[in-house]
mmCIF file of C-alpha atoms in Angstrom:
data_model
loop_
_atom_site.group_PDB
_atom_site.id
_atom_site.type_symbol
_atom_site.label_atom_id
_atom_site.label_comp_id
_atom_site.label_asym_id
_atom_site.label_seq_id
_atom_site.Cartn_x
_atom_site.Cartn_y
_atom_site.Cartn_z
ATOM 1 C CA UNK M 158 76.868 118.224 101.185
ATOM 2 C CA UNK M 159 75.396 115.598 103.539
ATOM 3 C CA UNK M 160 76.538 112.966 104.870
ATOM 4 C CA UNK M 161 77.338 114.512 101.903
ATOM 5 C CA UNK M 162 84.838 99.963 96.541
ATOM 6 C CA UNK M 163 80.667 83.241 90.862
ATOM 7 C CA UNK M 164 80.776 80.589 89.085
ATOM 8 C CA UNK M 165 78.798 79.650 86.108
ATOM 9 C CA UNK M 166 78.593 76.402 85.306
ATOM 10 C CA UNK M 167 78.382 74.836 81.640
ATOM 11 C CA UNK M 168 76.211 71.916 80.991
ATOM 12 C CA UNK M 169 76.464 69.717 77.617
ATOM 13 C CA UNK M 170 75.282 66.554 76.739
ATOM 14 C CA UNK M 171 75.638 63.777 75.316
ATOM 15 C CA UNK M 172 75.261 62.305 72.065
ATOM 16 C CA UNK M 173 75.761 59.423 69.874
ATOM 17 C CA UNK M 174 77.660 60.132 66.458
ATOM 18 C CA UNK M 175 79.150 58.427 64.049
ATOM 19 C CA UNK M 176 83.187 58.038 63.154
ATOM 20 C CA UNK M 177 82.943 60.528 60.703
ATOM 21 C CA UNK M 178 80.905 63.201 62.760
ATOM 22 C CA UNK M 179 82.386 66.108 64.354
ATOM 23 C CA UNK M 180 82.913 67.434 67.700
ATOM 24 C CA UNK M 181 80.313 70.096 68.557
ATOM 25 C CA UNK M 182 82.031 73.124 69.081
ATOM 26 C CA UNK M 183 82.437 73.702 73.275
ATOM 27 C CA UNK M 184 80.073 77.782 74.082
ATOM 28 C CA UNK M 185 81.885 80.204 74.485
ATOM 29 C CA UNK M 186 81.594 81.098 78.345
ATOM 30 C CA UNK M 187 79.532 83.837 79.201
ATOM 31 C CA UNK M 188 80.466 85.882 82.402
ATOM 32 C CA UNK M 189 77.808 86.885 85.193
ATOM 33 C CA UNK M 190 76.224 90.176 85.408
ATOM 34 C CA UNK M 191 77.446 91.751 87.955
ATOM 35 C CA UNK M 192 76.715 94.607 89.681
ATOM 36 C CA UNK M 193 79.587 97.210 90.091
ATOM 37 C CA UNK M 194 80.050 96.677 94.205
ATOM 38 C CA UNK M 195 79.885 92.612 93.779
ATOM 39 C CA UNK M 196 82.377 93.500 90.803
ATOM 40 C CA UNK M 197 85.062 95.248 92.890
ATOM 41 C CA UNK M 198 84.383 92.075 95.873
ATOM 42 C CA UNK M 199 85.494 89.790 92.717
ATOM 43 C CA UNK M 200 88.161 90.901 91.581
ATOM 44 C CA UNK M 201 89.513 91.488 94.945
ATOM 45 C CA UNK M 202 88.754 87.463 95.055
ATOM 46 C CA UNK M 203 90.352 86.855 92.127
ATOM 47 C CA UNK M 204 93.112 89.204 92.827
ATOM 48 C CA UNK M 205 94.073 87.350 95.747
ATOM 49 C CA UNK M 206 93.594 83.690 94.473
ATOM 50 C CA UNK M 207 95.559 84.148 91.019
ATOM 51 C CA UNK M 208 98.596 86.364 92.329
ATOM 52 C CA UNK M 209 101.202 86.942 90.290
ATOM 53 C CA UNK M 210 99.306 85.980 87.499
ATOM 54 C CA UNK M 211 96.718 89.274 88.275
ATOM 55 C CA UNK M 212 97.840 92.143 86.395
ATOM 56 C CA UNK M 213 94.195 94.370 87.027
ATOM 57 C CA UNK M 214 90.764 94.232 86.235
ATOM 58 C CA UNK M 215 88.016 96.476 85.348
ATOM 59 C CA UNK M 216 84.009 96.814 85.398
ATOM 60 C CA UNK M 217 82.223 97.009 81.974
ATOM 61 C CA UNK M 218 79.569 98.457 82.887
ATOM 62 C CA UNK M 219 77.716 98.689 79.606
ATOM 63 C CA UNK M 220 78.116 94.828 79.351
ATOM 64 C CA UNK M 221 78.076 94.539 83.592
ATOM 65 C CA UNK M 222 80.474 92.674 83.968
ATOM 66 C CA UNK M 223 84.169 92.288 85.103
ATOM 67 C CA UNK M 224 87.241 91.804 82.894
ATOM 68 C CA UNK M 225 90.908 90.723 84.885
ATOM 69 C CA UNK M 226 94.125 90.986 83.062
ATOM 70 C CA UNK M 227 95.831 88.106 83.066
ATOM 71 C CA UNK M 228 99.490 86.367 82.225
ATOM 72 C CA UNK M 229 98.616 82.712 81.325
ATOM 73 C CA UNK M 230 95.439 80.667 79.430
ATOM 74 C CA UNK M 231 96.018 78.693 82.613
ATOM 75 C CA UNK M 232 94.810 82.071 84.479
ATOM 76 C CA UNK M 233 92.374 83.226 82.429
ATOM 77 C CA UNK M 234 90.530 79.829 82.468
ATOM 78 C CA UNK M 235 90.246 80.550 85.763
ATOM 79 C CA UNK M 236 88.699 83.848 85.898
ATOM 80 C CA UNK M 237 86.442 82.469 82.876
ATOM 81 C CA UNK M 238 84.907 79.462 85.855
ATOM 82 C CA UNK M 239 84.506 82.287 87.824
ATOM 83 C CA UNK M 240 81.975 84.138 85.742
ATOM 84 C CA UNK M 241 84.300 87.343 84.772
ATOM 85 C CA UNK M 242 85.571 87.731 81.509
ATOM 86 C CA UNK M 243 89.954 86.746 81.045
ATOM 87 C CA UNK M 244 91.936 89.562 78.293
ATOM 88 C CA UNK M 245 96.162 88.244 78.010
ATOM 89 C CA UNK M 246 97.724 91.518 77.983
ATOM 90 C CA UNK M 247 101.865 91.416 78.325
ATOM 91 C CA UNK M 248 102.663 94.165 81.706
ATOM 92 C CA UNK M 249 103.059 92.036 84.965
ATOM 93 C CA UNK M 250 101.571 93.739 88.511
ATOM 94 C CA UNK M 251 105.138 94.238 89.558
ATOM 95 C CA UNK M 252 106.276 95.413 86.155
ATOM 96 C CA UNK M 253 103.127 98.882 86.227
ATOM 97 C CA UNK M 254 104.287 98.849 90.859
ATOM 98 C CA UNK M 255 108.373 99.408 89.440
ATOM 99 C CA UNK M 256 107.067 101.576 86.587
ATOM 100 C CA UNK M 257 105.117 103.664 89.865
ATOM 101 C CA UNK M 258 108.235 103.276 91.843
ATOM 102 C CA UNK M 259 110.539 105.066 89.854
ATOM 103 C CA UNK M 260 108.412 107.825 88.842
ATOM 104 C CA UNK M 261 107.994 108.469 92.753
ATOM 105 C CA UNK M 262 111.780 108.303 93.267
ATOM 106 C CA UNK M 263 112.970 110.403 90.376
ATOM 107 C CA UNK M 264 109.518 112.289 89.237
ATOM 108 C CA UNK M 265 107.463 113.340 91.975
ATOM 109 C CA UNK M 266 106.636 116.631 90.512
ATOM 110 C CA UNK M 267 104.306 119.299 91.801
ATOM 111 C CA UNK M 268 101.427 119.505 88.823
ATOM 112 C CA UNK M 269 101.833 115.537 88.545
ATOM 113 C CA UNK M 270 99.460 112.800 88.886
ATOM 114 C CA UNK M 271 100.412 108.543 87.711
ATOM 115 C CA UNK M 272 97.145 105.472 88.107
ATOM 116 C CA UNK M 273 97.668 102.239 87.171
ATOM 117 C CA UNK M 274 96.024 102.059 83.679
ATOM 118 C CA UNK M 275 94.049 98.063 83.092
ATOM 119 C CA UNK M 276 92.737 98.938 80.283
ATOM 120 C CA UNK M 277 95.969 99.929 78.121
ATOM 121 C CA UNK M 278 98.594 97.424 80.567
ATOM 122 C CA UNK M 279 100.137 100.845 81.636
ATOM 123 C CA UNK M 280 101.107 103.681 84.001
ATOM 124 C CA UNK M 281 99.643 106.208 82.941
ATOM 125 C CA UNK M 282 101.398 109.742 83.838
ATOM 126 C CA UNK M 283 99.737 113.219 83.367
ATOM 127 C CA UNK M 284 101.387 116.416 84.270
ATOM 128 C CA UNK M 285 99.051 119.458 84.019
ATOM 129 C CA UNK M 286 99.456 123.205 82.514
ATOM 130 C CA UNK M 287 102.369 124.620 85.444
ATOM 131 C CA UNK M 288 104.891 121.932 84.989
ATOM 132 C CA UNK M 289 106.418 123.229 81.604
ATOM 133 C CA UNK M 290 110.689 123.732 81.039
ATOM 134 C CA UNK M 291 113.020 121.708 82.676
ATOM 135 C CA UNK M 292 110.308 120.302 84.684
ATOM 136 C CA UNK M 293 108.484 118.367 81.672
ATOM 137 C CA UNK M 294 111.749 117.907 79.662
ATOM 138 C CA UNK M 295 112.989 115.521 83.333
ATOM 139 C CA UNK M 296 108.759 114.282 83.319
ATOM 140 C CA UNK M 297 109.953 112.618 79.729
ATOM 141 C CA UNK M 298 112.915 112.133 80.119
ATOM 142 C CA UNK M 299 111.882 110.026 83.176
ATOM 143 C CA UNK M 300 108.620 108.080 81.545
ATOM 144 C CA UNK M 301 110.655 107.806 77.637
ATOM 145 C CA UNK M 302 112.930 105.222 79.872
ATOM 146 C CA UNK M 303 110.281 103.396 81.673
ATOM 147 C CA UNK M 304 109.395 102.218 77.721
ATOM 148 C CA UNK M 305 106.208 100.323 76.719
ATOM 149 C CA UNK M 306 104.896 100.906 80.535
ATOM 150 C CA UNK M 307 103.796 103.704 80.581
ATOM 151 C CA UNK M 308 102.831 106.693 78.609
ATOM 152 C CA UNK M 309 102.593 110.613 79.515
ATOM 153 C CA UNK M 310 99.691 113.253 78.944
ATOM 154 C CA UNK M 311 98.749 116.502 79.213
ATOM 155 C CA UNK M 312 95.885 118.196 81.428
ATOM 156 C CA UNK M 313 95.636 121.976 80.670
ATOM 157 C CA UNK M 314 93.870 122.520 84.325
ATOM 158 C CA UNK M 315 96.350 122.769 87.404
ATOM 159 C CA UNK M 316 96.119 120.521 89.952
ATOM 160 C CA UNK M 317 94.959 121.392 93.574
ATOM 161 C CA UNK M 318 92.848 120.473 96.213
ATOM 162 C CA UNK M 319 89.329 121.329 96.631
ATOM 163 C CA UNK M 320 89.100 123.802 99.636
ATOM 164 C CA UNK M 321 86.555 127.066 99.061
ATOM 165 C CA UNK M 322 86.410 126.890 101.400
ATOM 166 C CA UNK M 323 79.414 119.498 100.146
ATOM 167 C CA UNK M 324 75.278 120.649 102.819
ATOM 168 C CA UNK M 325 78.345 122.888 103.216
ATOM 169 C CA UNK M 326 80.452 122.466 106.604
ATOM 170 C CA UNK M 327 82.300 126.020 107.902
ATOM 171 C CA UNK M 328 85.238 127.410 109.720
ATOM 172 C CA UNK M 329 87.654 130.144 109.683
ATOM 173 C CA UNK M 330 89.457 130.655 106.269
ATOM 174 C CA UNK M 331 86.901 127.812 105.335
ATOM 175 C CA UNK M 332 84.333 125.702 103.550
ATOM 176 C CA UNK M 333 84.998 122.618 103.083
ATOM 177 C CA UNK M 334 81.872 119.215 102.256
ATOM 178 C CA UNK M 335 81.087 116.699 105.200
ATOM 179 C CA UNK M 336 81.921 113.314 103.526
ATOM 180 C CA UNK M 337 80.046 110.196 105.634
ATOM 181 C CA UNK M 338 78.589 110.646 109.262
ATOM 182 C CA UNK M 339 80.475 107.420 111.139
ATOM 183 C CA UNK M 340 80.588 105.849 114.025
ATOM 184 C CA UNK M 341 82.977 105.281 116.566
ATOM 185 C CA UNK M 342 82.890 104.044 119.629
ATOM 186 C CA UNK M 343 79.133 104.240 119.712
ATOM 187 C CA UNK M 344 79.407 107.732 119.474
ATOM 188 C CA UNK M 345 78.887 109.498 116.857
ATOM 189 C CA UNK M 346 82.085 110.986 113.918
ATOM 190 C CA UNK M 347 82.064 112.720 110.581
ATOM 191 C CA UNK M 348 84.604 112.125 107.702
ATOM 192 C CA UNK M 349 85.767 115.295 105.101
ATOM 193 C CA UNK M 350 89.294 115.549 103.147
ATOM 194 C CA UNK M 351 91.945 115.694 105.529
ATOM 195 C CA UNK M 352 93.377 119.200 103.983
ATOM 196 C CA UNK M 353 90.467 120.823 105.387
ATOM 197 C CA UNK M 354 91.039 119.860 109.020
ATOM 198 C CA UNK M 355 95.061 120.148 108.487
ATOM 199 C CA UNK M 356 93.703 123.844 108.379
ATOM 200 C CA UNK M 357 90.720 124.001 110.607
ATOM 201 C CA UNK M 358 89.923 122.234 114.161
ATOM 202 C CA UNK M 359 86.245 123.546 114.989
ATOM 203 C CA UNK M 360 82.933 123.075 112.441
ATOM 204 C CA UNK M 361 80.170 125.069 111.841
ATOM 205 C CA UNK M 362 76.676 124.763 109.870
ATOM 206 C CA UNK M 363 75.007 127.197 108.186
ATOM 207 C CA UNK M 364 73.557 128.616 110.616
ATOM 208 C CA UNK M 365 77.053 129.492 112.381
ATOM 209 C CA UNK M 366 76.376 126.566 114.851
ATOM 210 C CA UNK M 367 78.906 124.218 115.987
ATOM 211 C CA UNK M 368 78.689 120.712 115.183
ATOM 212 C CA UNK M 369 82.361 119.753 115.467
ATOM 213 C CA UNK M 370 86.262 119.363 116.479
ATOM 214 C CA UNK M 371 88.630 117.589 114.975
ATOM 215 C CA UNK M 372 90.107 114.206 116.387
ATOM 216 C CA UNK M 373 92.042 113.296 113.684
ATOM 217 C CA UNK M 374 93.670 114.921 110.439
ATOM 218 C CA UNK M 375 95.721 113.075 107.347
ATOM 219 C CA UNK M 376 97.244 115.272 104.840
ATOM 220 C CA UNK M 377 99.462 114.516 102.355
ATOM 221 C CA UNK M 378 100.646 110.783 102.237
ATOM 222 C CA UNK M 379 96.561 110.498 102.334
ATOM 223 C CA UNK M 380 93.928 113.085 103.200
ATOM 224 C CA UNK M 381 90.972 112.145 105.773
ATOM 225 C CA UNK M 382 89.852 114.497 108.970
ATOM 226 C CA UNK M 383 87.502 112.867 111.103
ATOM 227 C CA UNK M 384 85.307 115.249 112.993
ATOM 228 C CA UNK M 385 83.764 114.591 116.600
ATOM 229 C CA UNK M 386 79.998 116.163 116.810
ATOM 230 C CA UNK M 387 80.120 118.064 119.806
ATOM 231 C CA UNK M 388 76.460 119.358 119.080
ATOM 232 C CA UNK M 389 73.036 117.258 119.591
ATOM 233 C CA UNK M 390 72.531 117.753 115.397
ATOM 234 C CA UNK M 391 70.805 115.498 113.158
ATOM 235 C CA UNK M 392 73.457 112.881 112.071
ATOM 236 C CA UNK M 393 72.068 110.724 108.704
ATOM 237 C CA UNK M 394 73.984 108.263 107.451
ATOM 238 C CA UNK M 395 72.813 109.677 103.965
ATOM 239 C CA UNK M 396 74.327 111.528 101.513
ATOM 240 C CA UNK M 397 72.368 114.905 100.292
ATOM 241 C CA UNK M 398 71.570 115.031 96.352
ATOM 242 C CA UNK M 399 70.570 118.963 96.267
ATOM 243 C CA UNK M 400 66.961 118.028 95.008
ATOM 244 C CA UNK M 401 65.049 118.063 98.144
ATOM 245 C CA UNK M 402 65.789 114.028 98.787
ATOM 246 C CA UNK M 403 68.300 112.009 99.968
ATOM 247 C CA UNK M 404 70.622 108.643 99.569
ATOM 248 C CA UNK M 405 71.051 106.203 102.156
ATOM 249 C CA UNK M 406 74.460 105.235 102.963
ATOM 250 C CA UNK M 407 73.912 100.863 103.522
ATOM 251 C CA UNK M 408 77.881 101.101 104.213
ATOM 252 C CA UNK M 409 81.718 101.249 101.922
ATOM 253 C CA UNK M 410 83.080 99.384 98.932
ATOM 254 C CA UNK M 411 86.396 99.645 97.607
ATOM 255 C CA UNK M 412 86.169 100.907 93.771
ATOM 256 C CA UNK M 413 86.326 99.879 89.993
ATOM 257 C CA UNK M 414 87.348 100.876 87.391
ATOM 258 C CA UNK M 415 84.453 101.207 84.832
ATOM 259 C CA UNK M 416 81.932 101.514 88.161
ATOM 260 C CA UNK M 417 79.891 104.363 87.579
ATOM 261 C CA UNK M 418 79.622 106.645 90.408
ATOM 262 C CA UNK M 419 78.378 109.499 92.151
ATOM 263 C CA UNK M 420 79.658 112.848 93.073
ATOM 264 C CA UNK M 421 77.922 115.371 95.983
ATOM 265 C CA UNK M 422 79.135 118.741 97.437
ATOM 266 C CA UNK M 423 77.510 121.679 99.187
ATOM 267 C CA UNK M 424 79.751 124.000 95.539
ATOM 268 C CA UNK M 425 79.206 122.143 92.530
ATOM 269 C CA UNK M 426 75.602 119.990 94.050
ATOM 270 C CA UNK M 427 75.797 116.283 92.564
ATOM 271 C CA UNK M 428 77.784 115.135 89.724
ATOM 272 C CA UNK M 429 77.789 111.292 88.063
ATOM 273 C CA UNK M 430 81.223 109.920 85.807
ATOM 274 C CA UNK M 431 83.385 106.650 86.117
ATOM 275 C CA UNK M 432 86.368 105.515 87.652
ATOM 276 C CA UNK M 433 89.348 105.771 86.079
ATOM 277 C CA UNK M 434 92.252 104.558 88.024
ATOM 278 C CA UNK M 435 93.309 103.759 90.806
ATOM 279 C CA UNK M 436 95.909 103.666 93.811
ATOM 280 C CA UNK M 437 96.431 107.288 92.389
ATOM 281 C CA UNK M 438 98.924 109.715 93.021
ATOM 282 C CA UNK M 439 98.653 112.988 93.239
ATOM 283 C CA UNK M 440 101.400 115.109 93.768
ATOM 284 C CA UNK M 441 100.581 118.792 95.123
ATOM 285 C CA UNK M 442 101.913 121.829 95.804
ATOM 286 C CA UNK M 443 100.722 121.161 99.201
ATOM 287 C CA UNK M 444 102.240 117.699 98.950
ATOM 288 C CA UNK M 445 101.425 114.501 97.075
ATOM 289 C CA UNK M 446 98.507 112.307 98.009
ATOM 290 C CA UNK M 447 99.149 108.399 97.098
ATOM 291 C CA UNK M 448 96.168 105.388 97.104
ATOM 292 C CA UNK M 449 93.466 107.964 95.745
ATOM 293 C CA UNK M 450 90.527 107.168 93.187
ATOM 294 C CA UNK M 451 90.419 108.730 90.206
ATOM 295 C CA UNK M 452 87.647 109.648 88.228
ATOM 296 C CA UNK M 453 86.563 111.812 85.643
ATOM 297 C CA UNK M 454 83.951 113.768 88.025
ATOM 298 C CA UNK M 455 84.278 116.950 87.837
ATOM 299 C CA UNK M 456 84.133 119.675 90.917
ATOM 300 C CA UNK M 457 85.157 122.950 92.328
ATOM 301 C CA UNK M 458 86.450 124.405 95.281
ATOM 302 C CA UNK M 459 83.944 123.837 98.360
ATOM 303 C CA UNK M 460 83.728 120.579 97.388
ATOM 304 C CA UNK M 461 86.484 119.584 99.236
ATOM 305 C CA UNK M 462 85.657 116.536 101.920
ATOM 306 C CA UNK M 463 82.325 115.771 99.396
ATOM 307 C CA UNK M 464 80.969 112.373 99.147
ATOM 308 C CA UNK M 465 81.659 109.816 96.071
ATOM 309 C CA UNK M 466 79.127 107.162 96.591
ATOM 310 C CA UNK M 467 78.411 104.685 93.942
ATOM 311 C CA UNK M 468 74.011 103.305 95.441
ATOM 312 C CA UNK M 469 73.582 103.298 98.900
ATOM 313 C CA UNK M 470 77.684 102.659 98.820
ATOM 314 C CA UNK M 471 80.400 105.363 100.122
ATOM 315 C CA UNK M 472 82.886 105.414 97.861
ATOM 316 C CA UNK M 473 85.066 107.870 98.969
ATOM 317 C CA UNK M 474 85.746 111.276 100.410
ATOM 318 C CA UNK M 475 86.628 114.808 97.876
ATOM 319 C CA UNK M 476 90.225 115.280 97.432
ATOM 320 C CA UNK M 477 91.090 117.474 94.682
ATOM 321 C CA UNK M 478 91.632 117.254 91.070
ATOM 322 C CA UNK M 479 92.080 119.791 88.007
ATOM 323 C CA UNK M 480 89.094 121.623 85.594
ATOM 324 C CA UNK M 481 85.577 122.531 86.965
ATOM 325 C CA UNK M 482 82.146 122.027 86.302
ATOM 326 C CA UNK M 483 81.678 124.109 83.016
ATOM 327 C CA UNK M 484 84.473 122.929 80.665
ATOM 328 C CA UNK M 485 84.162 118.907 82.858
ATOM 329 C CA UNK M 486 87.203 117.999 85.351
ATOM 330 C CA UNK M 487 89.522 115.066 86.870
ATOM 331 C CA UNK M 488 88.886 115.343 90.640
ATOM 332 C CA UNK M 489 90.661 111.714 92.414
ATOM 333 C CA UNK M 490 88.855 110.493 95.655
ATOM 334 C CA UNK M 491 90.925 109.125 99.071
ATOM 335 C CA UNK M 492 89.391 105.619 99.296
ATOM 336 C CA UNK M 493 86.541 105.297 102.203
ATOM 337 C CA UNK M 494 87.496 102.101 102.975
ATOM 338 C CA UNK M 495 90.714 103.283 104.343
ATOM 339 C CA UNK M 496 89.535 106.057 105.991
ATOM 340 C CA UNK M 497 87.572 104.010 107.958
ATOM 341 C CA UNK M 498 89.911 101.176 109.124
ATOM 342 C CA UNK M 499 92.529 104.050 109.895
ATOM 343 C CA UNK M 500 89.953 105.924 112.365
ATOM 344 C CA UNK M 501 88.887 102.745 113.223
ATOM 345 C CA UNK M 502 85.054 103.993 112.534
ATOM 346 C CA UNK M 503 81.883 102.286 110.910
ATOM 347 C CA UNK M 504 79.274 104.149 108.500
ATOM 348 C CA UNK M 505 76.538 105.147 110.249
#
């Protein structure tokens, strides 16, 4: 892969009516059409404004609107006043975060993942095919103990980091994909997956020419690595679309559940999908990684580190998952915004 998260005002007219006339019904509040990046920004603003009254949000791509979960009618009115749809739900974010804390403490089992699903207002726990016997029984018991705040699902694939080595970057013992070109102190770098840089320190292009060496590596816990360019190779802020064209990347954005996204990688090239969860935890055999973006986009070994984007905005770096691009799968991504902040870099 080459360079591969509002106010609506209703005006009411005044009419003279006789004593027997009924009051006209107030028009329904209409949500304002939003792009996915704009919805992510609005979601962040509303969450900060509502505090504990907010309980998650997601993007309705078909309606092009932001849906915000709230706990009462007062919060719902505040959401609607900003041009989003409000939905009153049962579980608070504190309750859902509490369920995640319990899972981390009592059920950190390789082959499992969990994330808050704002659509169901629950923590969705998934186990891959490697979780059997006593481990499955333990996981089931923990989830059952969480009551209605969590649900358990089975996935027939197997969670693993997608290293095999997206434009491809090669190192001794493996191949990964370049995520996004970035700049630090005026110098060119690129981001890729941390589980790639954990094992490989020097990177070459398809012709075997060295292009960079590791500057930082973070895995497990998080999953990103920073590589400093050591050659004069061109490093435009673009993503390879593998059809002779590229997508220009102008900045980074936060993901939103429901956001339509595209992934580029050197093994399976370009595939589209939807963000299905945020702040997900995946328990790989190599260790646990948290704070990930969960999607229904497929990926395969060698796509690791590759770019996830929406339009001209960088969203994530391919971490791992299960399945493949023949039968479909589930893939997790390291948020780019977190990687940029941690490394002191900017898209460029």
